[in-house]
Each structure stands twice: as C-alpha cells, then as structure tokens.
Short mmCIF file of C-alpha atoms in Angstrom, two decimals:
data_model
loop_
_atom_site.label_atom_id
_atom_site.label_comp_id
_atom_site.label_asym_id
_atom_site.label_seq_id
_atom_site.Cartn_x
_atom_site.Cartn_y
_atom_site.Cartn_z
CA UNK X 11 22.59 -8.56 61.78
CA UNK X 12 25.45 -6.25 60.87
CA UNK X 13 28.39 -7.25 62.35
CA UNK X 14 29.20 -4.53 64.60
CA UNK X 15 33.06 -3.96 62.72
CA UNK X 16 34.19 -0.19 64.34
CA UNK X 17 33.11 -1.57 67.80
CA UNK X 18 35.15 -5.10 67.52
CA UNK X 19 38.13 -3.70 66.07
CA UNK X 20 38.23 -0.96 69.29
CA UNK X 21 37.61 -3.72 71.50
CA UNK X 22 40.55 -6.25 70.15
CA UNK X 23 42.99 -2.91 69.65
CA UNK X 24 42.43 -1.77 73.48
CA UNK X 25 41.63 -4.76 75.41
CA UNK X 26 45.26 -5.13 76.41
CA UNK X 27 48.50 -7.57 76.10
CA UNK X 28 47.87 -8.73 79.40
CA UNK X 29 46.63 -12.05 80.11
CA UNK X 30 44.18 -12.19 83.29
CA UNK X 31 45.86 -14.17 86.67
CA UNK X 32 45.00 -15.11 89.75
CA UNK X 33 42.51 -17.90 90.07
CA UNK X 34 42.27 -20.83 87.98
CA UNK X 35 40.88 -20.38 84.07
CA UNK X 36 37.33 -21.90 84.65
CA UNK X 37 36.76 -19.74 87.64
CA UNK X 38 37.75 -16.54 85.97
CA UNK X 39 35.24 -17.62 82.56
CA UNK X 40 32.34 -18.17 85.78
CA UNK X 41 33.06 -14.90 87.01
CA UNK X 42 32.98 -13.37 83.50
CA UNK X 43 29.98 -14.81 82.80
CA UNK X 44 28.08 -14.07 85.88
CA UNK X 45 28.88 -10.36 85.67
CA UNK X 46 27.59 -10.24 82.05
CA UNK X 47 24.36 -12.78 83.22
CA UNK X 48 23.59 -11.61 86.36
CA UNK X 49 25.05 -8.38 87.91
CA UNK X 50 24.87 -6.82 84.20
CA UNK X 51 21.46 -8.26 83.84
CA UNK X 52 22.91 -8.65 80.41
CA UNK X 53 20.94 -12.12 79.16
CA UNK X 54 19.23 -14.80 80.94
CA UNK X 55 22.50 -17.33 79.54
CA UNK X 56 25.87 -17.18 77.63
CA UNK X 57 28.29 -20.06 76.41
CA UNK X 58 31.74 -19.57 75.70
CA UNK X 59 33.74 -22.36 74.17
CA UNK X 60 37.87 -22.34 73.62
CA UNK X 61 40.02 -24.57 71.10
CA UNK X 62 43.97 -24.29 71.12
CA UNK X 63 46.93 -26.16 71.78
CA UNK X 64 45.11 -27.44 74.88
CA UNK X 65 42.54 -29.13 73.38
CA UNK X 66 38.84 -27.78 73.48
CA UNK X 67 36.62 -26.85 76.66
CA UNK X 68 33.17 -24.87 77.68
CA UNK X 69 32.54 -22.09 80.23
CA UNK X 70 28.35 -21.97 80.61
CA UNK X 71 26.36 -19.77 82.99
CA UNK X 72 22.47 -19.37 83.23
CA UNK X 73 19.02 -20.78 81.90
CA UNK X 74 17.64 -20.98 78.81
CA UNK X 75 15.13 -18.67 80.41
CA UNK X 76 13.78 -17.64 83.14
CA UNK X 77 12.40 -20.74 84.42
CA UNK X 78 14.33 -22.95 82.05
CA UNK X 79 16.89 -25.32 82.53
CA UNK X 80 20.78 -24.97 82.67
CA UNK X 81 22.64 -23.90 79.47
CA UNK X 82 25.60 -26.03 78.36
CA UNK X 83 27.05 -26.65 74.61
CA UNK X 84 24.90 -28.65 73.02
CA UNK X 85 21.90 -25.69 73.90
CA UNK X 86 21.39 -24.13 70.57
CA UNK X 87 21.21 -20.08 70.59
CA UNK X 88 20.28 -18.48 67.11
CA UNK X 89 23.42 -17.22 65.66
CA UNK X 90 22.42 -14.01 63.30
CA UNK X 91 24.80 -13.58 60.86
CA UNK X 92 27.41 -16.23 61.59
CA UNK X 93 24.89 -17.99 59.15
CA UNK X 94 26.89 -16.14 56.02
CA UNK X 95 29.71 -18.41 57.16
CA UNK X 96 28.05 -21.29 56.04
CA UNK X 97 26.38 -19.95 52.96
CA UNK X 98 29.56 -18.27 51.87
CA UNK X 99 31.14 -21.85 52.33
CA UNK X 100 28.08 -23.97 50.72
CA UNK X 101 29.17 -21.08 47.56
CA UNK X 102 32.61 -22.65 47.80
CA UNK X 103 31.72 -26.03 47.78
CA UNK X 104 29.45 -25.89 44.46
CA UNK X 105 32.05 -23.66 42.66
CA UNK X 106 34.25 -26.32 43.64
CA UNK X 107 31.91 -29.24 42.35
CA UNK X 108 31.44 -27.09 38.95
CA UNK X 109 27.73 -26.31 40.08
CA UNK X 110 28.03 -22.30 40.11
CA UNK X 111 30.42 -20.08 39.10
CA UNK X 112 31.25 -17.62 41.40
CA UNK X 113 32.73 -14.95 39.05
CA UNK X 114 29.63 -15.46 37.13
CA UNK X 115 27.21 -12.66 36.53
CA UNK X 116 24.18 -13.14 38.99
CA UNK X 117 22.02 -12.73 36.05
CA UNK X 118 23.17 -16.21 34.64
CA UNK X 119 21.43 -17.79 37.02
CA UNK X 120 18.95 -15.52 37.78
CA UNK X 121 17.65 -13.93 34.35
CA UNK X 122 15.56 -11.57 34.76
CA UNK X 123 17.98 -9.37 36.92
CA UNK X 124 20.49 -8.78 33.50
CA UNK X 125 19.11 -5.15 33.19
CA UNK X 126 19.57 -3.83 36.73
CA UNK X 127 22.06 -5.73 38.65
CA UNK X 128 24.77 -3.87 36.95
CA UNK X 129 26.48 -0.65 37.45
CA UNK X 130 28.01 1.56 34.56
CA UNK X 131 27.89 -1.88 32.51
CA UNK X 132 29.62 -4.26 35.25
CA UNK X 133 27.35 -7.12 36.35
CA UNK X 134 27.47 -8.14 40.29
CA UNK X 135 28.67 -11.39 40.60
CA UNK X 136 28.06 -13.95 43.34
CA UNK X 137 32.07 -13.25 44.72
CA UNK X 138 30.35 -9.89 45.33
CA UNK X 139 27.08 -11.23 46.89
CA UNK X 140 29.66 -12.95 49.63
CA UNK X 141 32.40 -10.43 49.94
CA UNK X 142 29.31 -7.52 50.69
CA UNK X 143 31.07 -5.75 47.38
CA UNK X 144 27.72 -6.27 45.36
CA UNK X 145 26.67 -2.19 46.14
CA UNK X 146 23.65 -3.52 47.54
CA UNK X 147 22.23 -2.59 50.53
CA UNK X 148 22.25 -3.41 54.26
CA UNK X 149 18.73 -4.66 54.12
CA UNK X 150 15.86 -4.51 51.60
CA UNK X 151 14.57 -1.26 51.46
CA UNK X 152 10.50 -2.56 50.95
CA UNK X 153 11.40 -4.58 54.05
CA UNK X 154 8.04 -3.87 56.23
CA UNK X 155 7.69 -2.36 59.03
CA UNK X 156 4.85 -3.95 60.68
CA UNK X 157 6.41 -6.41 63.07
CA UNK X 158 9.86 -5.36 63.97
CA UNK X 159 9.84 -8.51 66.27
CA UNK X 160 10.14 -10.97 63.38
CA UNK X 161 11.57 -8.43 60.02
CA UNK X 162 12.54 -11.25 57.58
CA UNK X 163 9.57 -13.87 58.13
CA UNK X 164 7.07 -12.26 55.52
CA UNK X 165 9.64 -11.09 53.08
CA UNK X 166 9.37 -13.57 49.81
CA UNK X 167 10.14 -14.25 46.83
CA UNK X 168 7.75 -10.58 45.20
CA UNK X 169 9.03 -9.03 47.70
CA UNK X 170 12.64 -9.63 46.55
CA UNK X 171 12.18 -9.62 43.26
CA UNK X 172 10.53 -6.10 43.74
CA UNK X 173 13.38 -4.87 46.23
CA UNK X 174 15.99 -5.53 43.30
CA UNK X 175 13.88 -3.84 40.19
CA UNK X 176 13.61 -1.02 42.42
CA UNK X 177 17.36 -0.37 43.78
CA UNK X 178 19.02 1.70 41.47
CA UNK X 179 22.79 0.39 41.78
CA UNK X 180 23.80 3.53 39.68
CA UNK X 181 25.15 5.50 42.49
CA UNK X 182 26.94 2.79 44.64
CA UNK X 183 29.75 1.64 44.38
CA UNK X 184 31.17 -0.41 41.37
CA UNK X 185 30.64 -4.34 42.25
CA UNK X 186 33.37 -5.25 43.23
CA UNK X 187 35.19 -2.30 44.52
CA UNK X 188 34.50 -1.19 48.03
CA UNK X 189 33.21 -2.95 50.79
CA UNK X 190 29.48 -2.22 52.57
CA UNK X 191 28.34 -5.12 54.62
CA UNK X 192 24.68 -6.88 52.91
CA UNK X 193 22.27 -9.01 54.58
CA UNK X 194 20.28 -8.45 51.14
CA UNK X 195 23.52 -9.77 49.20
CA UNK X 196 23.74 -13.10 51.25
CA UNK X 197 19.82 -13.59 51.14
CA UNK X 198 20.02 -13.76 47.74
CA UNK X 199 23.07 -15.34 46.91
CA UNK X 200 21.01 -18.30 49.25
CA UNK X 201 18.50 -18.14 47.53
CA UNK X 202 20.23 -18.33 43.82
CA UNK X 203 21.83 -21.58 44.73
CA UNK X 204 18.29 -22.68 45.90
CA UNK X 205 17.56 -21.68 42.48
CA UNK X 206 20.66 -23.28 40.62
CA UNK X 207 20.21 -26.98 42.35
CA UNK X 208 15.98 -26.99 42.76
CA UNK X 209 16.76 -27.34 46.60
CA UNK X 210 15.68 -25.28 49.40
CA UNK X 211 18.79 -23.98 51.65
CA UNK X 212 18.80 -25.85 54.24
CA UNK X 213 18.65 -29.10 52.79
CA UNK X 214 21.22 -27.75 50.55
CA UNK X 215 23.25 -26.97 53.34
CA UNK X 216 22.69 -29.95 55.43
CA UNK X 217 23.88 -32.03 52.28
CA UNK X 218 27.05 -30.22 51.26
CA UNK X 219 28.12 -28.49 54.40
CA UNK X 220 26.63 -29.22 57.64
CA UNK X 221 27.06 -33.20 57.14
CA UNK X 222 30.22 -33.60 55.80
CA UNK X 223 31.81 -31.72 58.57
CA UNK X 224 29.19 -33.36 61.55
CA UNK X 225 27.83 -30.63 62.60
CA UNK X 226 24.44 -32.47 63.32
CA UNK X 227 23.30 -29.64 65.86
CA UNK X 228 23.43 -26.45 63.00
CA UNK X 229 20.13 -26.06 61.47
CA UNK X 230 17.30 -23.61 60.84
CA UNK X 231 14.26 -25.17 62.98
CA UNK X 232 15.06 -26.40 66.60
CA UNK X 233 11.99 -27.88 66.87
CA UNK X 234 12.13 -30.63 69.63
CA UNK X 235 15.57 -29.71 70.40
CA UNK X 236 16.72 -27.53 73.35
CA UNK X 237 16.98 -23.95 72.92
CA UNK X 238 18.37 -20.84 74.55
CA UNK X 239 14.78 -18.38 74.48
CA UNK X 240 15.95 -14.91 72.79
CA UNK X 241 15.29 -12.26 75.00
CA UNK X 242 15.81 -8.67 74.02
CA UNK X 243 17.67 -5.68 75.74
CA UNK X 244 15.83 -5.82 79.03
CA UNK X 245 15.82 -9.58 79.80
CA UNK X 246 12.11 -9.66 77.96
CA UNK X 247 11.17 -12.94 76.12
CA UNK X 248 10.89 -12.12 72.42
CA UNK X 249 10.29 -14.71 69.47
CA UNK X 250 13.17 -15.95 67.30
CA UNK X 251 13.09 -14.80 64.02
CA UNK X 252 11.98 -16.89 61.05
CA UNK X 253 13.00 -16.43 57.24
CA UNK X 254 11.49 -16.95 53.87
CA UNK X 255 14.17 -16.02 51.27
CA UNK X 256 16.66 -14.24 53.15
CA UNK X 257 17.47 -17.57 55.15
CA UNK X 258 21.41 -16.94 54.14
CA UNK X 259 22.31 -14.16 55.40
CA UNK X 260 20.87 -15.53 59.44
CA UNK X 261 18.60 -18.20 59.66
CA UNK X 262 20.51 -20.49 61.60
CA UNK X 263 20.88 -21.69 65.16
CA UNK X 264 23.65 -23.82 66.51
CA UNK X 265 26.12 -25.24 69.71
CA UNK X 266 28.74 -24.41 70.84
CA UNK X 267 30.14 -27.28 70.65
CA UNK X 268 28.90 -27.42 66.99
CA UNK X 269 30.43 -23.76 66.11
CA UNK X 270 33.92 -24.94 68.06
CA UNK X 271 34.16 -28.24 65.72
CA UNK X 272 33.68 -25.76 62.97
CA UNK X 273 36.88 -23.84 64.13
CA UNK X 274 38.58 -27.10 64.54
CA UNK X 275 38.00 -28.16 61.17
CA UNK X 276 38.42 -24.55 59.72
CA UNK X 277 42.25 -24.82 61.09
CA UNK X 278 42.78 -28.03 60.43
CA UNK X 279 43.06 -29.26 64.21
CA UNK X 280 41.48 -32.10 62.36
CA UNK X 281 40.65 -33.85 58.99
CA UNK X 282 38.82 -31.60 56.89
CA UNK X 283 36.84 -32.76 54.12
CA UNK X 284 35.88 -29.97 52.58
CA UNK X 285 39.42 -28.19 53.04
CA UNK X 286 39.47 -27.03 49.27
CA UNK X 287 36.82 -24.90 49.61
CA UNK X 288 37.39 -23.52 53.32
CA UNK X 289 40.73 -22.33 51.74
CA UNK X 290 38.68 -20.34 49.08
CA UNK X 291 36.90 -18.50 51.73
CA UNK X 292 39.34 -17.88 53.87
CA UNK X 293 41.09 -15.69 51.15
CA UNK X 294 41.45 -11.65 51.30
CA UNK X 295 39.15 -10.43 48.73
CA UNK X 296 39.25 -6.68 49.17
CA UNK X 297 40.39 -4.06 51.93
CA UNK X 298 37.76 -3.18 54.73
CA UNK X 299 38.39 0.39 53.65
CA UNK X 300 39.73 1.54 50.54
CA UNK X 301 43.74 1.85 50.07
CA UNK X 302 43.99 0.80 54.06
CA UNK X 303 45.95 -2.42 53.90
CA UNK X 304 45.79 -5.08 57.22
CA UNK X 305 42.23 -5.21 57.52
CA UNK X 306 40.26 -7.58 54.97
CA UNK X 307 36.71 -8.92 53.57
CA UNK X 308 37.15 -12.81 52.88
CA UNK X 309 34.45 -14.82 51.68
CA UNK X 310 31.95 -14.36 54.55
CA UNK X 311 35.11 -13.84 57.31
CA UNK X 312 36.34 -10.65 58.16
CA UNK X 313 40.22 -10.98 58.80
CA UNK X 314 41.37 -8.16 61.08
CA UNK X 315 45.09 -7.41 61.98
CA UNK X 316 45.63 -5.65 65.23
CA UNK X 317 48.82 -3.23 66.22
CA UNK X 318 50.93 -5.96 67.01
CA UNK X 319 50.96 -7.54 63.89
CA UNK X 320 48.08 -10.59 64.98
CA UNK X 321 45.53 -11.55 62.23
CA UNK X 322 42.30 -12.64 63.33
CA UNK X 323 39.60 -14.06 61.26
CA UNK X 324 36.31 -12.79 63.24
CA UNK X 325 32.51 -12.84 62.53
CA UNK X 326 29.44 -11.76 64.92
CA UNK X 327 25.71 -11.78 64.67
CA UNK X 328 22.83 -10.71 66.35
CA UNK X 329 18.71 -11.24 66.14
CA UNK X 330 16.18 -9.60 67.81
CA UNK X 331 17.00 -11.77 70.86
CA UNK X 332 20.20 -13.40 70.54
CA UNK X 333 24.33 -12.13 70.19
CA UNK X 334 26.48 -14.71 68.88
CA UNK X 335 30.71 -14.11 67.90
CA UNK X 336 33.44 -15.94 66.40
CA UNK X 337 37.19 -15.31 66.20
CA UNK X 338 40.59 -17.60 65.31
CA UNK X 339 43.72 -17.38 64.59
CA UNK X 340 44.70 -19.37 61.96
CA UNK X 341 48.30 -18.88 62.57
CA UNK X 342 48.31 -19.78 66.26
CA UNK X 343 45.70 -22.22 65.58
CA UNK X 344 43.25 -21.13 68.19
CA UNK X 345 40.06 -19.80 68.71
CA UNK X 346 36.32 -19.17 70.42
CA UNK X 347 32.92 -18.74 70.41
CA UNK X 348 30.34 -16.59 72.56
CA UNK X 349 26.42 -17.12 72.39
CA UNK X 350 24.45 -15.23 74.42
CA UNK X 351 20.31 -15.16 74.31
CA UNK X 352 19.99 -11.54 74.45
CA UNK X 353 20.03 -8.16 72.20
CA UNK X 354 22.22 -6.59 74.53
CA UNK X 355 25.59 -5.87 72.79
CA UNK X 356 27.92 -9.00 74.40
CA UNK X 357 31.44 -6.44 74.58
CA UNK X 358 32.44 -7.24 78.30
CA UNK X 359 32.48 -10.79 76.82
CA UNK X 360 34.31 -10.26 73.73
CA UNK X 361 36.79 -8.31 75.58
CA UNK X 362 37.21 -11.34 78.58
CA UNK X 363 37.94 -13.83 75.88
CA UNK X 364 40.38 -11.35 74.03
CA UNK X 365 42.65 -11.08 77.10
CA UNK X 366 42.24 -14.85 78.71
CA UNK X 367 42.77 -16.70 75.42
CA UNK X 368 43.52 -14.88 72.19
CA UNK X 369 46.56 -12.50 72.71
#
C-alpha cells in the first residue's frame, strides 16, 4: 500500500500542458477507460469521478467482475491506503476535541512502548505516526509470509506488540526528521486511538468522521452492499484483504461518489463541519526529501508542486486486487478520483485525468 511517490510525481511532471480535444469530455473519459479495461486488459472496471467549477460528474466502464453487473459510483472498490486519509483526519478531530494529543509521546497512551519507541532519547509521537516521520518501517517486519493473498488479516495485537519490542529505532532516522512512508505507523496510530477511547476503529470512525461529513458508503465490511471483486495483475479473482490491528493504514472501501463528497468538503465546495481539523491535516509537516523545498508530507496528504508552480494535494493506494488515487487542488478548487479493481498499476489513468481536468 505504498503510495507509489517517484512514479506519480514523473507522471504529473511529463504528462503535458495540453488539454485533450476533439470529441466531447464524456466520450474521451469512455475511451480512456476502455483502453485501460479492455484493450489493456488492465481490470475488469474503473470509476473516475471529477469536481470543479462545473459541478461534479462520473465516467464508469466495466463489471464488477466477470459476470457481474455494471460499475457506477455508488460500487464500492477497496481503497488501500487512501484509508490514512481518514485516520490521519479522525487524529485531527480528537486532538481537536482534547481526546489525544498529537505531539504527545506514543508511550502516553501506550505504556509499555516508553523504552523503545525512542531514538537517541526522542520519543515518536503520533504527528510522526501520520506524517510517516516515526522511523518505523514500511511494514512489520514479523509480518508472515504464509498467505500473501490476505498479509494483514492474522496480524494482532502479539504480533504488534512483538514487531515494536523487536525494531531497533536506533539507526533510523530521528522521529521527526525525514520522511519514509509507514503502513506500520498508521496501523498503530489506529489502533492507539482504539486504545485511548475503548472503541474499535471503525466505529470510531463512523462516529467522528465518516458521519459528520455523510459519507454513509465508506466503511470496512461491504457486506450486503455492492462491490467491485479485486482482481490481481492478470484479470484473476483474488480475495479482498481483511485487517486485525493494522485497519488504519487500509482497511477501507468506498464510492466514488463518497471519495468526491470528501473532496468537496475538503475544499470547501460546501459546508464543512469538521473544517478545523481538515485544516490541521492539510498542513506541510516536513519536506518529501530533506533540504528539497516544493514537495511536502501533510498529515496523511502528500502535497506535490509541479514545474509550473501548481500544488497538488495527492494520495494513492493499492491491495492485492484493487488501485485507488486521489488528487486536488486546493487553490483551483478542483479535483478527482480513480478506482480500479485490479493490481495492475492504474498510470494511463492517472495520466488521462492529469491532462483532461487538472492542468
């Protein structure tokens, strides 16, 4: 679930200034996405959905699998890591209430971690857990190996309480100072605030996130609801993935019509009630690479600034079945969403909605 940074930033550099003509706009998004569905033999579906001074709208192509039915926006698609969105936001909302402190040591909350999440005498906080400048790693190194098809279901509570006795941070990075992207560091700062309120995540998050801002289609199980099948690189059905204490950092599936209202609220297209603390995460916390100014971590976003002088606040994620990508600009107040149900990197995509609707 790495968001796939060097690639992105290549893509949004080179896809060119040029806007795409010649036909109207939806028939150029269908032709887009049948290349990537069908002639690419990319995914078995993909959804792209567009908010800016026009108002909001939905491109869809393909079946929820092979034999499914017809994709649209309300289909939910796991989204991977666009999941830290929400958890770095449900972290602004309790600092906000007073519930955490997010300059607070993580060992305030979670005692018996004083001794060894530290480096050289600095304590990780849970600003580092959600701006990946904690020094931990990509992903738990006693993660097992035995069923690549579904990594995070088996890993609990032992197992994570074992993963962080047995990192040594002495080596990394000082928390705090560098960037290295951490599903590890967003499981666990989802599970501390399960800790801190004696509530598992998702409730949490359905309470101070997900209802607040309506977005009644963002959850962890779809059960009974209709769902985009993940497939992997080859158009073969493989299961979604399912979480134990890792669910923040990607156990969430969504709309996108759901991820598009998020936007909307995000840039204040609408009433926001939770404005305070989209603000906080929205801020530049440190520089994606040290003494390189443009190019920021944020709480949860990544806010990249191309050549001609264009910030963009972007986010992707990825399963074992499923690609999922979100970009705005909070300046020109627009924005978009891909979901597509496979592994296969979605770059054609990403590079279509670059030129039609964000330069």
């Amino acid at each position: 679930m790495k968001i796939g940074f060097y690639g992105i930033i290549f893509i949004l550099l080179f896809s060119g200034c040029l806007k795409l003509t010649g036909d109207t706009e939806k028939t150029r998004a269908r032709s887009a996405l049948i290349a990537w569905v069908d002639e690419s033999k990319g995914s078995t579906a993909a959804v792209i959905g567009v908010i800016d001074e026009k108002g909001t709208r939905f491109f869809s192509y393909g079946k929820t699998e092979k034999k499914g039915v017809p994709v649209h926006e309300e289909t939910l698609f796991e989204i991977g890591s666009l999941t830290k969105l929400f958890t770095a936001l449900l972290l602004a909302v309790l600092d906000e209430e007073g519930v955490v402190d997010m300059d607070a040591p993580v060992w305030r909350y979670l005692p018996e971690s004083r001794s060894y999440l530290q480096n050289e005498g600095r304590p990780v906080t849970l600003r580092h857990l959600a701006s990946h400048t904690s020094g931990l790693p990509r992903i738990p190194e006693n993660m097992g190996r035995s069923d690549f098809a579904n990594p995070y279901a088996s890993f609990g509570e032992a197992e994570l309480s074992a993963c962080l006795k047995g990192y040594p941070l002495k080596g990394a990075s000082l928390p705090g100072e560098s960037y290295g992207y951490s599903n590890l560091g967003y499981g666990l700062l989802g599970y501390l605030m399960e800790k801190v309120t004696q509530t598992p995540y998702e409730e949490l998050l359905h309470e101070k996130v997900l209802n607040p801002l309506g977005l009644g289609r963002t959850r962890i199980s779809a059960d009974g609801l209709e769902m985009a099948r993940p497939h992997g690189p080859f158009r073969n059905p493989v299961p979604a993935w399912d979480f134990d204490v890792l669910a923040g950092c990607g156990a969430l599936k969504s709309s996108a019509r759901d991820l598009l209202r998020f936007l909307s609220l995000v840039m204040e297209h609408e009433e926001n009630p939770l404005k305070r603390s989209v603000e906080k995460t929205l801020k530049e916390e440190r520089p994606l690479e040290p003494g390189v100014e443009g190019d920021y971590i944020c709480l949860g976003w990544h806010k990249l600034t191309l050549a001609n002088g264009e910030p963009y606040y972007i986010h992707d994620g990825g399963t074992g079945g499923s690609r999922s990508f979100l970009i705005f600009d909070n300046e020109k107040r627009k924005g978009a969403v891909i979901l597509t149900n496979s592994a296969k990197p979605h770059d054609d995509l990403i590079d279509f909605v670059m030129k039609e609707w964000m330069q």
